[in-house]
Amino acid sequence: MATRQPVLVTGYCRLNASHRGHDRFVELGNRLLSIGLPTVAYLDESSAFSVPSTTTVYRQSLQDCYLYDATRQAKSPFPEDGKDTVDYMVVQHQKSAWLHDALDATVADLAVWVDLGILHVPGVTEAKLVSFWERLCRAATDRIAMPSIWRLTIDSLVDYTRPAWYFAGGVVVMPRLLSLWFADRVETYARRQILRTGLTTWEVNTWAAVARDHLHRFAPYKANHDGSIFDGYQP
């Protein structure tokens, strides 16, 4: 059971994606940060955000992400959609590294990843996040909790050419004791997959492959891309 106050972790690298503009990300990010939870934020273009005193900001660019160099010759499975680009996949994979880095920079027992734009999801509100936060005092410190849409088993297949929704993404409850292990596993699996196929993939696919091989270290909870991403967490 967690004993120290958790830290919220979020991040943003500006990609000028067609599906959601920079100004919209700033709007959503300011709403998230203004809730006032203890937060570590890894932000590109950090001056564009209104940063409260409860948030510590570290500057992070796309080029700083660990998969950036390894993906310069890679291709995206969906290059035509304008959203799921190679660089988008690079930033999505950085979440696991940011979680570990944030725990290294704090004394928290838990780091909780929350997507900067989470409040665009239908049914997700500031109140639901605060209620979820209040339940974290009961969180396990020996398993990683994530919202799960599909049931994951040891026999589950991961198709790297399309999103595998074993995990919804958006939220991760990361115990300190597993943060370095998870960051290392995700990076290793991601690099191997790129070398093998020449394609990038979604971070949820890499997370699912890691979890499938280490089920005892994960605590999936039933959710979807709606308010259940927070409401479904009942430790």
PDB file of C-alpha atoms in Angstrom:
ATOM      1  CA  MET A   1       0.000   0.000   0.000  1.00  0.00           C
ATOM      2  CA  ALA A   2       1.339   3.417  -0.954  1.00  0.00           C
ATOM      3  CA  THR A   3       2.337   5.582   2.010  1.00  0.00           C
ATOM      4  CA  ARG A   4       3.751   8.722   0.397  1.00  0.00           C
ATOM      5  CA  GLN A   5       1.675  11.086  -1.724  1.00  0.00           C
ATOM      6  CA  PRO A   6       1.732  10.011  -5.373  1.00  0.00           C
ATOM      7  CA  VAL A   7       2.947  12.261  -8.154  1.00  0.00           C
ATOM      8  CA  LEU A   8       1.069  12.841 -11.398  1.00  0.00           C
ATOM      9  CA  VAL A   9       3.288  12.631 -14.485  1.00  0.00           C
ATOM     10  CA  THR A  10       2.434  14.033 -17.886  1.00  0.00           C
ATOM     11  CA  GLY A  11       4.269  15.187 -20.980  1.00  0.00           C
ATOM     12  CA  TYR A  12       4.006  16.878 -24.337  1.00  0.00           C
ATOM     13  CA  CYS A  13       6.200  17.304 -27.400  1.00  0.00           C
ATOM     14  CA  ARG A  14       4.761  19.555 -30.080  1.00  0.00           C
ATOM     15  CA  LEU A  15       4.124  17.618 -33.299  1.00  0.00           C
ATOM     16  CA  ASN A  16       1.552  19.868 -35.006  1.00  0.00           C
ATOM     17  CA  ALA A  17      -0.622  16.829 -35.628  1.00  0.00           C
ATOM     18  CA  SER A  18      -3.706  17.217 -37.793  1.00  0.00           C
ATOM     19  CA  HIS A  19      -6.068  15.490 -35.350  1.00  0.00           C
ATOM     20  CA  ARG A  20      -5.552  18.008 -32.522  1.00  0.00           C
ATOM     21  CA  GLY A  21      -3.802  21.360 -32.799  1.00  0.00           C
ATOM     22  CA  HIS A  22      -1.213  22.833 -30.477  1.00  0.00           C
ATOM     23  CA  ASP A  23      -3.619  25.406 -29.042  1.00  0.00           C
ATOM     24  CA  ARG A  24      -6.062  22.642 -28.112  1.00  0.00           C
ATOM     25  CA  PHE A  25      -3.308  20.712 -26.349  1.00  0.00           C
ATOM     26  CA  VAL A  26      -2.371  23.838 -24.405  1.00  0.00           C
ATOM     27  CA  GLU A  27      -6.011  24.351 -23.411  1.00  0.00           C
ATOM     28  CA  LEU A  28      -6.409  20.756 -22.233  1.00  0.00           C
ATOM     29  CA  GLY A  29      -3.033  20.744 -20.521  1.00  0.00           C
ATOM     30  CA  ASN A  30      -3.798  23.928 -18.608  1.00  0.00           C
ATOM     31  CA  ARG A  31      -7.031  22.377 -17.374  1.00  0.00           C
ATOM     32  CA  LEU A  32      -5.167  19.298 -16.168  1.00  0.00           C
ATOM     33  CA  LEU A  33      -2.399  21.229 -14.434  1.00  0.00           C
ATOM     34  CA  SER A  34      -4.850  23.665 -12.828  1.00  0.00           C
ATOM     35  CA  ILE A  35      -6.421  20.842 -10.807  1.00  0.00           C
ATOM     36  CA  GLY A  36      -3.471  21.387  -8.501  1.00  0.00           C
ATOM     37  CA  LEU A  37      -2.272  17.832  -7.923  1.00  0.00           C
ATOM     38  CA  PRO A  38       1.475  17.354  -7.309  1.00  0.00           C
ATOM     39  CA  THR A  39       2.758  17.016 -10.853  1.00  0.00           C
ATOM     40  CA  VAL A  40       5.927  16.492 -12.840  1.00  0.00           C
ATOM     41  CA  ALA A  41       5.468  17.647 -16.443  1.00  0.00           C
ATOM     42  CA  TYR A  42       7.869  17.062 -19.322  1.00  0.00           C
ATOM     43  CA  LEU A  43       6.998  19.837 -21.755  1.00  0.00           C
ATOM     44  CA  ASP A  44       8.191  21.088 -25.079  1.00  0.00           C
ATOM     45  CA  GLU A  45       7.137  24.691 -25.673  1.00  0.00           C
ATOM     46  CA  SER A  46       6.710  24.890 -21.896  1.00  0.00           C
ATOM     47  CA  SER A  47       6.264  28.655 -21.937  1.00  0.00           C
ATOM     48  CA  ALA A  48       2.901  28.191 -23.678  1.00  0.00           C
ATOM     49  CA  PHE A  49       1.425  26.516 -20.589  1.00  0.00           C
ATOM     50  CA  SER A  50       0.145  28.140 -17.409  1.00  0.00           C
ATOM     51  CA  VAL A  51       2.153  26.231 -14.816  1.00  0.00           C
ATOM     52  CA  PRO A  52       0.910  26.343 -11.202  1.00  0.00           C
ATOM     53  CA  SER A  53       3.187  26.052  -8.183  1.00  0.00           C
ATOM     54  CA  THR A  54       2.154  22.400  -7.732  1.00  0.00           C
ATOM     55  CA  THR A  55       3.832  21.455 -11.043  1.00  0.00           C
ATOM     56  CA  THR A  56       7.542  20.936 -11.661  1.00  0.00           C
ATOM     57  CA  VAL A  57       8.475  21.305 -15.338  1.00  0.00           C
ATOM     58  CA  TYR A  58      11.356  19.643 -17.145  1.00  0.00           C
ATOM     59  CA  ARG A  59      12.013  20.626 -20.745  1.00  0.00           C
ATOM     60  CA  GLN A  60      11.828  17.707 -23.175  1.00  0.00           C
ATOM     61  CA  SER A  61      11.933  17.873 -26.950  1.00  0.00           C
ATOM     62  CA  LEU A  62      11.117  15.224 -29.514  1.00  0.00           C
ATOM     63  CA  GLN A  63      14.830  14.808 -30.198  1.00  0.00           C
ATOM     64  CA  ASP A  64      15.418  13.957 -26.514  1.00  0.00           C
ATOM     65  CA  CYS A  65      13.111  10.932 -26.666  1.00  0.00           C
ATOM     66  CA  TYR A  66      14.981   7.632 -26.490  1.00  0.00           C
ATOM     67  CA  LEU A  67      13.474   6.209 -29.691  1.00  0.00           C
ATOM     68  CA  TYR A  68      14.093   9.282 -31.826  1.00  0.00           C
ATOM     69  CA  ASP A  69      17.414   8.228 -33.369  1.00  0.00           C
ATOM     70  CA  ALA A  70      16.326   4.605 -33.773  1.00  0.00           C
ATOM     71  CA  THR A  71      13.268   5.577 -35.833  1.00  0.00           C
ATOM     72  CA  ARG A  72      14.698   7.944 -38.443  1.00  0.00           C
ATOM     73  CA  GLN A  73      14.488   5.220 -41.102  1.00  0.00           C
ATOM     74  CA  ALA A  74      11.347   3.560 -39.700  1.00  0.00           C
ATOM     75  CA  LYS A  75       7.844   3.869 -41.115  1.00  0.00           C
ATOM     76  CA  SER A  76       4.432   4.135 -39.489  1.00  0.00           C
ATOM     77  CA  PRO A  77       1.776   1.431 -39.980  1.00  0.00           C
ATOM     78  CA  PHE A  78      -0.734   4.253 -40.731  1.00  0.00           C
ATOM     79  CA  PRO A  79       1.295   6.953 -42.500  1.00  0.00           C
ATOM     80  CA  GLU A  80      -1.716   8.439 -44.252  1.00  0.00           C
ATOM     81  CA  ASP A  81      -3.894   9.264 -41.243  1.00  0.00           C
ATOM     82  CA  GLY A  82      -1.899  12.322 -40.124  1.00  0.00           C
ATOM     83  CA  LYS A  83      -2.018  11.258 -36.475  1.00  0.00           C
ATOM     84  CA  ASP A  84      -0.169   7.982 -35.998  1.00  0.00           C
ATOM     85  CA  THR A  85       3.131   9.204 -37.391  1.00  0.00           C
ATOM     86  CA  VAL A  86       6.585   7.886 -36.548  1.00  0.00           C
ATOM     87  CA  ASP A  87       7.213  10.844 -34.255  1.00  0.00           C
ATOM     88  CA  TYR A  88       3.854  10.366 -32.528  1.00  0.00           C
ATOM     89  CA  MET A  89       4.846   6.770 -31.723  1.00  0.00           C
ATOM     90  CA  VAL A  90       8.210   7.997 -30.418  1.00  0.00           C
ATOM     91  CA  VAL A  91       6.547  10.372 -27.954  1.00  0.00           C
ATOM     92  CA  GLN A  92       3.974   7.781 -26.872  1.00  0.00           C
ATOM     93  CA  HIS A  93       6.771   5.377 -25.955  1.00  0.00           C
ATOM     94  CA  GLN A  94       8.475   8.044 -23.851  1.00  0.00           C
ATOM     95  CA  LYS A  95       5.766   7.739 -21.192  1.00  0.00           C
ATOM     96  CA  SER A  96       7.496   4.823 -19.446  1.00  0.00           C
ATOM     97  CA  ALA A  97      10.803   6.714 -19.279  1.00  0.00           C
ATOM     98  CA  TRP A  98       9.092   9.838 -17.957  1.00  0.00           C
ATOM     99  CA  LEU A  99       7.414   7.809 -15.219  1.00  0.00           C
ATOM    100  CA  HIS A 100      10.745   6.464 -14.030  1.00  0.00           C
ATOM    101  CA  ASP A 101      12.472   9.839 -14.320  1.00  0.00           C
ATOM    102  CA  ALA A 102       9.737  11.488 -12.257  1.00  0.00           C
ATOM    103  CA  LEU A 103      10.094   8.927  -9.482  1.00  0.00           C
ATOM    104  CA  ASP A 104      13.854   9.490  -9.545  1.00  0.00           C
ATOM    105  CA  ALA A 105      13.190  13.194  -9.004  1.00  0.00           C
ATOM    106  CA  THR A 106      10.707  12.766  -6.114  1.00  0.00           C
ATOM    107  CA  VAL A 107      10.145  10.702  -2.962  1.00  0.00           C
ATOM    108  CA  ALA A 108       6.723   9.410  -4.070  1.00  0.00           C
ATOM    109  CA  ASP A 109       5.877   5.710  -3.850  1.00  0.00           C
ATOM    110  CA  LEU A 110       3.720   5.964  -6.973  1.00  0.00           C
ATOM    111  CA  ALA A 111       3.948   7.846 -10.238  1.00  0.00           C
ATOM    112  CA  VAL A 112       0.662   8.100 -12.110  1.00  0.00           C
ATOM    113  CA  TRP A 113       0.815   8.783 -15.820  1.00  0.00           C
ATOM    114  CA  VAL A 114      -2.078  10.881 -17.128  1.00  0.00           C
ATOM    115  CA  ASP A 115      -2.114  11.986 -20.773  1.00  0.00           C
ATOM    116  CA  LEU A 116      -1.900  15.758 -21.075  1.00  0.00           C
ATOM    117  CA  GLY A 117      -5.031  15.766 -23.239  1.00  0.00           C
ATOM    118  CA  ILE A 118      -7.004  13.270 -21.137  1.00  0.00           C
ATOM    119  CA  LEU A 119      -9.844  15.750 -20.583  1.00  0.00           C
ATOM    120  CA  HIS A 120     -10.844  15.549 -24.241  1.00  0.00           C
ATOM    121  CA  VAL A 121     -12.054  11.961 -23.682  1.00  0.00           C
ATOM    122  CA  PRO A 122     -15.864  11.790 -23.442  1.00  0.00           C
ATOM    123  CA  GLY A 123     -16.975  11.353 -19.845  1.00  0.00           C
ATOM    124  CA  VAL A 124     -13.597  12.248 -18.335  1.00  0.00           C
ATOM    125  CA  THR A 125     -13.786  15.188 -15.948  1.00  0.00           C
ATOM    126  CA  GLU A 126     -11.627  16.903 -13.366  1.00  0.00           C
ATOM    127  CA  ALA A 127     -13.901  15.502 -10.641  1.00  0.00           C
ATOM    128  CA  LYS A 128     -13.370  11.927 -11.818  1.00  0.00           C
ATOM    129  CA  LEU A 129      -9.593  12.423 -11.758  1.00  0.00           C
ATOM    130  CA  VAL A 130      -9.712  13.822  -8.223  1.00  0.00           C
ATOM    131  CA  SER A 131     -11.874  10.911  -7.044  1.00  0.00           C
ATOM    132  CA  PHE A 132      -9.447   8.460  -8.682  1.00  0.00           C
ATOM    133  CA  TRP A 133      -6.559  10.258  -6.961  1.00  0.00           C
ATOM    134  CA  GLU A 134      -8.163   9.815  -3.556  1.00  0.00           C
ATOM    135  CA  ARG A 135      -8.266   6.035  -4.076  1.00  0.00           C
ATOM    136  CA  LEU A 136      -4.536   5.805  -4.781  1.00  0.00           C
ATOM    137  CA  CYS A 137      -3.784   5.516  -1.056  1.00  0.00           C
ATOM    138  CA  ARG A 138      -4.924   1.879  -1.425  1.00  0.00           C
ATOM    139  CA  ALA A 139      -2.774   1.185  -4.492  1.00  0.00           C
ATOM    140  CA  ALA A 140      -0.568  -1.907  -4.557  1.00  0.00           C
ATOM    141  CA  THR A 141       3.156  -1.193  -4.653  1.00  0.00           C
ATOM    142  CA  ASP A 142       4.109  -4.470  -6.344  1.00  0.00           C
ATOM    143  CA  ARG A 143       1.977  -4.369  -9.507  1.00  0.00           C
ATOM    144  CA  ILE A 144       1.414  -1.904 -12.342  1.00  0.00           C
ATOM    145  CA  ALA A 145      -2.241  -0.925 -12.777  1.00  0.00           C
ATOM    146  CA  MET A 146      -3.627   0.095 -16.164  1.00  0.00           C
ATOM    147  CA  PRO A 147      -7.101   0.445 -17.675  1.00  0.00           C
ATOM    148  CA  SER A 148      -7.787  -2.575 -19.892  1.00  0.00           C
ATOM    149  CA  ILE A 149     -10.284  -2.922 -22.754  1.00  0.00           C
ATOM    150  CA  TRP A 150      -9.404  -6.416 -24.022  1.00  0.00           C
ATOM    151  CA  ARG A 151      -8.617  -9.326 -21.724  1.00  0.00           C
ATOM    152  CA  LEU A 152      -4.884 -10.078 -21.738  1.00  0.00           C
ATOM    153  CA  THR A 153      -3.623 -13.645 -21.280  1.00  0.00           C
ATOM    154  CA  ILE A 154      -0.343 -15.443 -21.801  1.00  0.00           C
ATOM    155  CA  ASP A 155      -1.651 -16.503 -25.242  1.00  0.00           C
ATOM    156  CA  SER A 156      -2.766 -13.045 -26.409  1.00  0.00           C
ATOM    157  CA  LEU A 157      -1.516 -11.945 -29.805  1.00  0.00           C
ATOM    158  CA  VAL A 158      -0.241  -8.441 -30.498  1.00  0.00           C
ATOM    159  CA  ASP A 159      -0.597  -7.160 -34.065  1.00  0.00           C
ATOM    160  CA  TYR A 160       1.921  -4.334 -34.259  1.00  0.00           C
ATOM    161  CA  THR A 161       0.278  -2.858 -37.368  1.00  0.00           C
ATOM    162  CA  ARG A 162      -2.859  -1.712 -35.522  1.00  0.00           C
ATOM    163  CA  PRO A 163      -3.676  -0.660 -31.953  1.00  0.00           C
ATOM    164  CA  ALA A 164      -4.103  -3.617 -29.594  1.00  0.00           C
ATOM    165  CA  TRP A 165      -6.454  -2.394 -26.900  1.00  0.00           C
ATOM    166  CA  TYR A 166      -5.422  -4.752 -24.143  1.00  0.00           C
ATOM    167  CA  PHE A 167      -4.582  -1.462 -22.441  1.00  0.00           C
ATOM    168  CA  ALA A 168      -6.465   1.756 -23.057  1.00  0.00           C
ATOM    169  CA  GLY A 169      -3.440   3.994 -22.648  1.00  0.00           C
ATOM    170  CA  GLY A 170      -3.870   7.390 -21.048  1.00  0.00           C
ATOM    171  CA  VAL A 171      -3.414   6.257 -17.442  1.00  0.00           C
ATOM    172  CA  VAL A 172      -0.762   4.147 -15.702  1.00  0.00           C
ATOM    173  CA  VAL A 173      -0.334   3.626 -11.950  1.00  0.00           C
ATOM    174  CA  MET A 174       3.366   2.887 -11.537  1.00  0.00           C
ATOM    175  CA  PRO A 175       4.946   1.707  -8.265  1.00  0.00           C
ATOM    176  CA  ARG A 176       8.443   2.985  -7.609  1.00  0.00           C
ATOM    177  CA  LEU A 177       9.814  -0.556  -7.291  1.00  0.00           C
ATOM    178  CA  LEU A 178       8.789  -1.445 -10.856  1.00  0.00           C
ATOM    179  CA  SER A 179       9.422   1.811 -12.704  1.00  0.00           C
ATOM    180  CA  LEU A 180      12.982   1.099 -13.844  1.00  0.00           C
ATOM    181  CA  TRP A 181      12.112  -2.483 -14.768  1.00  0.00           C
ATOM    182  CA  PHE A 182       9.130  -1.332 -16.854  1.00  0.00           C
ATOM    183  CA  ALA A 183      11.038   1.468 -18.570  1.00  0.00           C
ATOM    184  CA  ASP A 184      13.846  -0.933 -19.504  1.00  0.00           C
ATOM    185  CA  ARG A 185      11.464  -3.633 -20.760  1.00  0.00           C
ATOM    186  CA  VAL A 186       9.433  -1.217 -22.866  1.00  0.00           C
ATOM    187  CA  GLU A 187      12.552   0.251 -24.470  1.00  0.00           C
ATOM    188  CA  THR A 188      14.013  -3.193 -25.165  1.00  0.00           C
ATOM    189  CA  TYR A 189      10.793  -4.540 -26.691  1.00  0.00           C
ATOM    190  CA  ALA A 190      10.281  -1.389 -28.755  1.00  0.00           C
ATOM    191  CA  ARG A 191      13.797  -1.377 -30.186  1.00  0.00           C
ATOM    192  CA  ARG A 192      13.578  -5.074 -31.087  1.00  0.00           C
ATOM    193  CA  GLN A 193      10.251  -4.595 -32.804  1.00  0.00           C
ATOM    194  CA  ILE A 194      11.572  -1.693 -34.897  1.00  0.00           C
ATOM    195  CA  LEU A 195      14.680  -3.637 -35.909  1.00  0.00           C
ATOM    196  CA  ARG A 196      12.587  -6.659 -36.867  1.00  0.00           C
ATOM    197  CA  THR A 197       9.861  -4.922 -38.868  1.00  0.00           C
ATOM    198  CA  GLY A 198      11.098  -1.449 -39.775  1.00  0.00           C
ATOM    199  CA  LEU A 199       7.825  -0.091 -38.394  1.00  0.00           C
ATOM    200  CA  THR A 200       6.970   1.922 -35.346  1.00  0.00           C
ATOM    201  CA  THR A 201       3.953   0.909 -33.274  1.00  0.00           C
ATOM    202  CA  TRP A 202       1.722   2.222 -30.519  1.00  0.00           C
ATOM    203  CA  GLU A 203       2.976   2.227 -26.954  1.00  0.00           C
ATOM    204  CA  VAL A 204      -0.047   0.209 -25.835  1.00  0.00           C
ATOM    205  CA  ASN A 205       1.098  -2.606 -28.136  1.00  0.00           C
ATOM    206  CA  THR A 206       4.537  -2.641 -26.548  1.00  0.00           C
ATOM    207  CA  TRP A 207       3.009  -2.495 -23.071  1.00  0.00           C
ATOM    208  CA  ALA A 208       0.767  -5.445 -23.921  1.00  0.00           C
ATOM    209  CA  ALA A 209       3.719  -7.523 -25.145  1.00  0.00           C
ATOM    210  CA  VAL A 210       5.639  -6.797 -21.943  1.00  0.00           C
ATOM    211  CA  ALA A 211       2.623  -7.536 -19.749  1.00  0.00           C
ATOM    212  CA  ARG A 212       1.770 -10.756 -21.588  1.00  0.00           C
ATOM    213  CA  ASP A 213       5.254 -12.052 -20.763  1.00  0.00           C
ATOM    214  CA  HIS A 214       5.100 -10.883 -17.125  1.00  0.00           C
ATOM    215  CA  LEU A 215       1.439 -11.111 -16.107  1.00  0.00           C
ATOM    216  CA  HIS A 216       2.262 -11.343 -12.390  1.00  0.00           C
ATOM    217  CA  ARG A 217       3.542  -7.772 -12.408  1.00  0.00           C
ATOM    218  CA  PHE A 218       0.349  -6.184 -13.742  1.00  0.00           C
ATOM    219  CA  ALA A 219      -3.105  -5.413 -12.389  1.00  0.00           C
ATOM    220  CA  PRO A 220      -5.368  -4.521 -15.338  1.00  0.00           C
ATOM    221  CA  TYR A 221      -8.766  -3.019 -14.512  1.00  0.00           C
ATOM    222  CA  LYS A 222     -11.775  -3.020 -16.815  1.00  0.00           C
ATOM    223  CA  ALA A 223     -12.263   0.282 -18.609  1.00  0.00           C
ATOM    224  CA  ASN A 224     -12.763   1.953 -21.970  1.00  0.00           C
ATOM    225  CA  HIS A 225     -12.072   5.287 -23.623  1.00  0.00           C
ATOM    226  CA  ASP A 226     -14.527   7.114 -21.380  1.00  0.00           C
ATOM    227  CA  GLY A 227     -14.973   8.010 -17.716  1.00  0.00           C
ATOM    228  CA  SER A 228     -14.259   4.418 -16.707  1.00  0.00           C
ATOM    229  CA  ILE A 229     -10.578   5.065 -17.358  1.00  0.00           C
ATOM    230  CA  PHE A 230     -10.672   6.629 -13.867  1.00  0.00           C
ATOM    231  CA  ASP A 231     -13.890   5.192 -12.375  1.00  0.00           C
ATOM    232  CA  GLY A 232     -12.802   1.613 -13.118  1.00  0.00           C
ATOM    233  CA  TYR A 233      -9.810   1.820 -10.823  1.00  0.00           C
ATOM    234  CA  GLN A 234     -10.900   0.271  -7.521  1.00  0.00           C
ATOM    235  CA  PRO A 235      -7.819  -0.990  -5.628  1.00  0.00           C
TER     236      PRO A 235
END
